PDB file of C-alpha atoms in Angstrom:
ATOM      1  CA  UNK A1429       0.000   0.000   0.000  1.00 54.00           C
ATOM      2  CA  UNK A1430       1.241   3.493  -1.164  1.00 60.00           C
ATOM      3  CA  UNK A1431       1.199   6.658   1.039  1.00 57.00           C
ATOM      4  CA  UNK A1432      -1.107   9.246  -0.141  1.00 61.00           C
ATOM      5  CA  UNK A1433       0.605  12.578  -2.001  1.00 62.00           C
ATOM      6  CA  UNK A1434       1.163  14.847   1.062  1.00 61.00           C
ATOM      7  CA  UNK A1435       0.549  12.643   3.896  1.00 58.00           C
ATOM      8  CA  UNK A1436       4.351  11.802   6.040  1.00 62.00           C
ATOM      9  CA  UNK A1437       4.644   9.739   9.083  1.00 64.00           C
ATOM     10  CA  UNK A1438       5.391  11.553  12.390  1.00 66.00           C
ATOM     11  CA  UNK A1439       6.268   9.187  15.347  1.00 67.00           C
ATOM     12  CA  UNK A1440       4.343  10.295  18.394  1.00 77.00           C
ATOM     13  CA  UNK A1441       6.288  12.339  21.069  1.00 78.00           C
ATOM     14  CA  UNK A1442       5.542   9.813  23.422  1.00 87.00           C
ATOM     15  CA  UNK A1443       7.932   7.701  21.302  1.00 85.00           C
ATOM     16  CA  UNK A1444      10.182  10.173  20.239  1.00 86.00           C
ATOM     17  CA  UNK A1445      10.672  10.431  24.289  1.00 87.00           C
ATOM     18  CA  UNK A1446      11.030   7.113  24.901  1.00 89.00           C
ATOM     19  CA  UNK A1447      13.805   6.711  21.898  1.00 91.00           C
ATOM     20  CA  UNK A1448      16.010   9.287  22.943  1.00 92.00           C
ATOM     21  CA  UNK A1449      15.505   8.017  26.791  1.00 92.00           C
ATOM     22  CA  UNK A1450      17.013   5.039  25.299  1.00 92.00           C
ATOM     23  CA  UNK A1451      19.683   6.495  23.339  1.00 94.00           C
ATOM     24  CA  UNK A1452      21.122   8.310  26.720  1.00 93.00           C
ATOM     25  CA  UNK A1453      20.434   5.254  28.806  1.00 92.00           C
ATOM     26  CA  UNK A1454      22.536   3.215  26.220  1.00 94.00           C
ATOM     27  CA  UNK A1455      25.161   5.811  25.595  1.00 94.00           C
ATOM     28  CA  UNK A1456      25.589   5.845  29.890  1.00 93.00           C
ATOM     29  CA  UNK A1457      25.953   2.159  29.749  1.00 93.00           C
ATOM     30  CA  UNK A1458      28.337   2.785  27.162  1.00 95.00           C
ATOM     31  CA  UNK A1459      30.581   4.959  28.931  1.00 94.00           C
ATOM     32  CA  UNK A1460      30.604   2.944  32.461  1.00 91.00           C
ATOM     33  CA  UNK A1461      31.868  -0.004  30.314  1.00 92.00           C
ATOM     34  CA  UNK A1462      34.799   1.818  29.133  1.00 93.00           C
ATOM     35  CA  UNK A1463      35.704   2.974  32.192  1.00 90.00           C
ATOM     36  CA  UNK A1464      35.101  -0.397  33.880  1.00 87.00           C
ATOM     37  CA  UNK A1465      37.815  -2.207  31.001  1.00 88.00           C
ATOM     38  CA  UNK A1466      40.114   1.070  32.354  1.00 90.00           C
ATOM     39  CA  UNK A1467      39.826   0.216  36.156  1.00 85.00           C
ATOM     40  CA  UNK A1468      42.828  -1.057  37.608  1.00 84.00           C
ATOM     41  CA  UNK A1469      41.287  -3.852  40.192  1.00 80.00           C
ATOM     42  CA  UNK A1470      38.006  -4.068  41.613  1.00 75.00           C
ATOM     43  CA  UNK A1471      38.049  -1.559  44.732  1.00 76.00           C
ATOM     44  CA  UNK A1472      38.801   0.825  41.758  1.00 78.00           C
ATOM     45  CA  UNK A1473      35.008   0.223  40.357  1.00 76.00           C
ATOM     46  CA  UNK A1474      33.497   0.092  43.570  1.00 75.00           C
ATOM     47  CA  UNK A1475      35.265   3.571  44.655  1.00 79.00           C
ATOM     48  CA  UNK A1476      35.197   5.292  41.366  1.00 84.00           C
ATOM     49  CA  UNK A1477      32.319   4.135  39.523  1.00 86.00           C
ATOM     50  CA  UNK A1478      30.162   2.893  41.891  1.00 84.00           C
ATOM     51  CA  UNK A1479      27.602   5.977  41.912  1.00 90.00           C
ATOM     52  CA  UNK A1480      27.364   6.220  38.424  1.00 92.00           C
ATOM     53  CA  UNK A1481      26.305   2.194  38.530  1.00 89.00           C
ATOM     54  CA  UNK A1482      23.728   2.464  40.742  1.00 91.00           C
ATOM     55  CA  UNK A1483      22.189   5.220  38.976  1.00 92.00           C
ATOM     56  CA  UNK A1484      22.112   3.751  35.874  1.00 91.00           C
ATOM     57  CA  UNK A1485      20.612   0.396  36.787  1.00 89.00           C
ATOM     58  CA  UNK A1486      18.303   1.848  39.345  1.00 92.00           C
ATOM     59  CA  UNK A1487      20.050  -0.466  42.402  1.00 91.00           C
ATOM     60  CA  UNK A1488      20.497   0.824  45.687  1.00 89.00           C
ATOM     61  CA  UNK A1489      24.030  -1.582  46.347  1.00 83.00           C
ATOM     62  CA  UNK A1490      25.938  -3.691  44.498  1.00 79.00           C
ATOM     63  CA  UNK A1491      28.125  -6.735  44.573  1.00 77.00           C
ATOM     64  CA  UNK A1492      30.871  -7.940  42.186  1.00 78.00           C
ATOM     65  CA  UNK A1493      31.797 -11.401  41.592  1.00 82.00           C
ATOM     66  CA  UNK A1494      35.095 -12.453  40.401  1.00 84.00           C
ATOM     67  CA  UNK A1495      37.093 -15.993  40.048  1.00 88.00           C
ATOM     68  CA  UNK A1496      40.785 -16.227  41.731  1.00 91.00           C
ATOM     69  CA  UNK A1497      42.183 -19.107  39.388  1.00 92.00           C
ATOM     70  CA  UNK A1498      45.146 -19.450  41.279  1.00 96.00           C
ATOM     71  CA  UNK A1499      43.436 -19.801  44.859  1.00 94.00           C
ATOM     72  CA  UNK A1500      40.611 -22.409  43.168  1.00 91.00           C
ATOM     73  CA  UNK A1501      37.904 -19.318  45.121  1.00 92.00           C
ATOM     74  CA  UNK A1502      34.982 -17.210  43.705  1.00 90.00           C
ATOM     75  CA  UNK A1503      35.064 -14.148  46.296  1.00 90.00           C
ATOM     76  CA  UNK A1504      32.636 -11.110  46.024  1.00 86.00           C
ATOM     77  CA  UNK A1505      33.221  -7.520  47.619  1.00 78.00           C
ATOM     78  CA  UNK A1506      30.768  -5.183  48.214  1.00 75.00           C
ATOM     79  CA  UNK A1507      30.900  -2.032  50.446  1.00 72.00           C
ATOM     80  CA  UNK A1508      30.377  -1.951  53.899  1.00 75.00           C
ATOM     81  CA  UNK A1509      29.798   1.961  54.663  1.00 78.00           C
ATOM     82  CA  UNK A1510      32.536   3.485  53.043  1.00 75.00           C
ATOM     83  CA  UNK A1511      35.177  -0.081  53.464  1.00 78.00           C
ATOM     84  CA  UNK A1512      35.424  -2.602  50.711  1.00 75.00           C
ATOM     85  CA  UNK A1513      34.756  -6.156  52.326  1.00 82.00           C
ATOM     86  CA  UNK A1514      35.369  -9.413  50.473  1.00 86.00           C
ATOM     87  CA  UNK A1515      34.166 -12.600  50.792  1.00 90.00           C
ATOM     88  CA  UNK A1516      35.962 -15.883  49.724  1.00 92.00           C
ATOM     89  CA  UNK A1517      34.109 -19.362  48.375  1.00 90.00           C
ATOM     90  CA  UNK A1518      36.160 -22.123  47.438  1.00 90.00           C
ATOM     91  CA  UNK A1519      35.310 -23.674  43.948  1.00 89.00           C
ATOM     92  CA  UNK A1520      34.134 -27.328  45.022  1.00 86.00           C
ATOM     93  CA  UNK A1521      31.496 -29.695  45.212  1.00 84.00           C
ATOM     94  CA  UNK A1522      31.639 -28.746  49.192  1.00 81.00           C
ATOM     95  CA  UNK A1523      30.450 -25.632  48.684  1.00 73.00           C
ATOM     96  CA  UNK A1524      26.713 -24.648  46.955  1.00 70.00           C
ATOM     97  CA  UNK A1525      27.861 -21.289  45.999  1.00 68.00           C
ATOM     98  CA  UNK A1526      31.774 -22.475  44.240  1.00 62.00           C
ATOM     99  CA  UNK A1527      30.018 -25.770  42.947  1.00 61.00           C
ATOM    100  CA  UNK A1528      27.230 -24.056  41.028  1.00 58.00           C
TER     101      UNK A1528
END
């Protein structure tokens, strides 16, 4: 079906809204990653970056999980106040959270 002589489409602004919502959300996420590849270790992200994470996934805390290959543990840090805490798992069938 043709489009009459003189009649164009026009997205709503509802939708033109939502779109460029979208575009800044993405372009956010798209900064935070680069920065994340550029952190030097993990209490790096949580000191530097861990504002602008929460914000754009609408969390109120956040925990990372990493692997330590050499130490056969998955170990997690999150922020206690204003003090990094980890916490250590080892990878085996002993434990739910390093077997799964």
């Amino acid at each position: 079906m043709r489009p009459q002589p003189g009649l164009t489409s026009v997205a709503p602004p509802d939708a033109v809204a939502s779109l460029r919502q979208e575009l800044a959300h993405r372009d956010k996420l798209a900064q935070l990653v680069s920065r994340i590849h550029a952190a030097k270790n993990l209490d790096t992200l949580f000191i530097e970056l861990k504002q602008d994470m929460l914000d754009l996934l609408d969390a109120e805390r956040m925990t990372f999980y990493a692997v330590d290959r050499e130490r056969r543990e998955i170990y997690s840090r999150f922020i206690d106040i204003d003090t990094v805490k980890e916490i250590r798992v080892p990878i085996n069938p002993t434990s739910v959270a390093g077997y799964v």
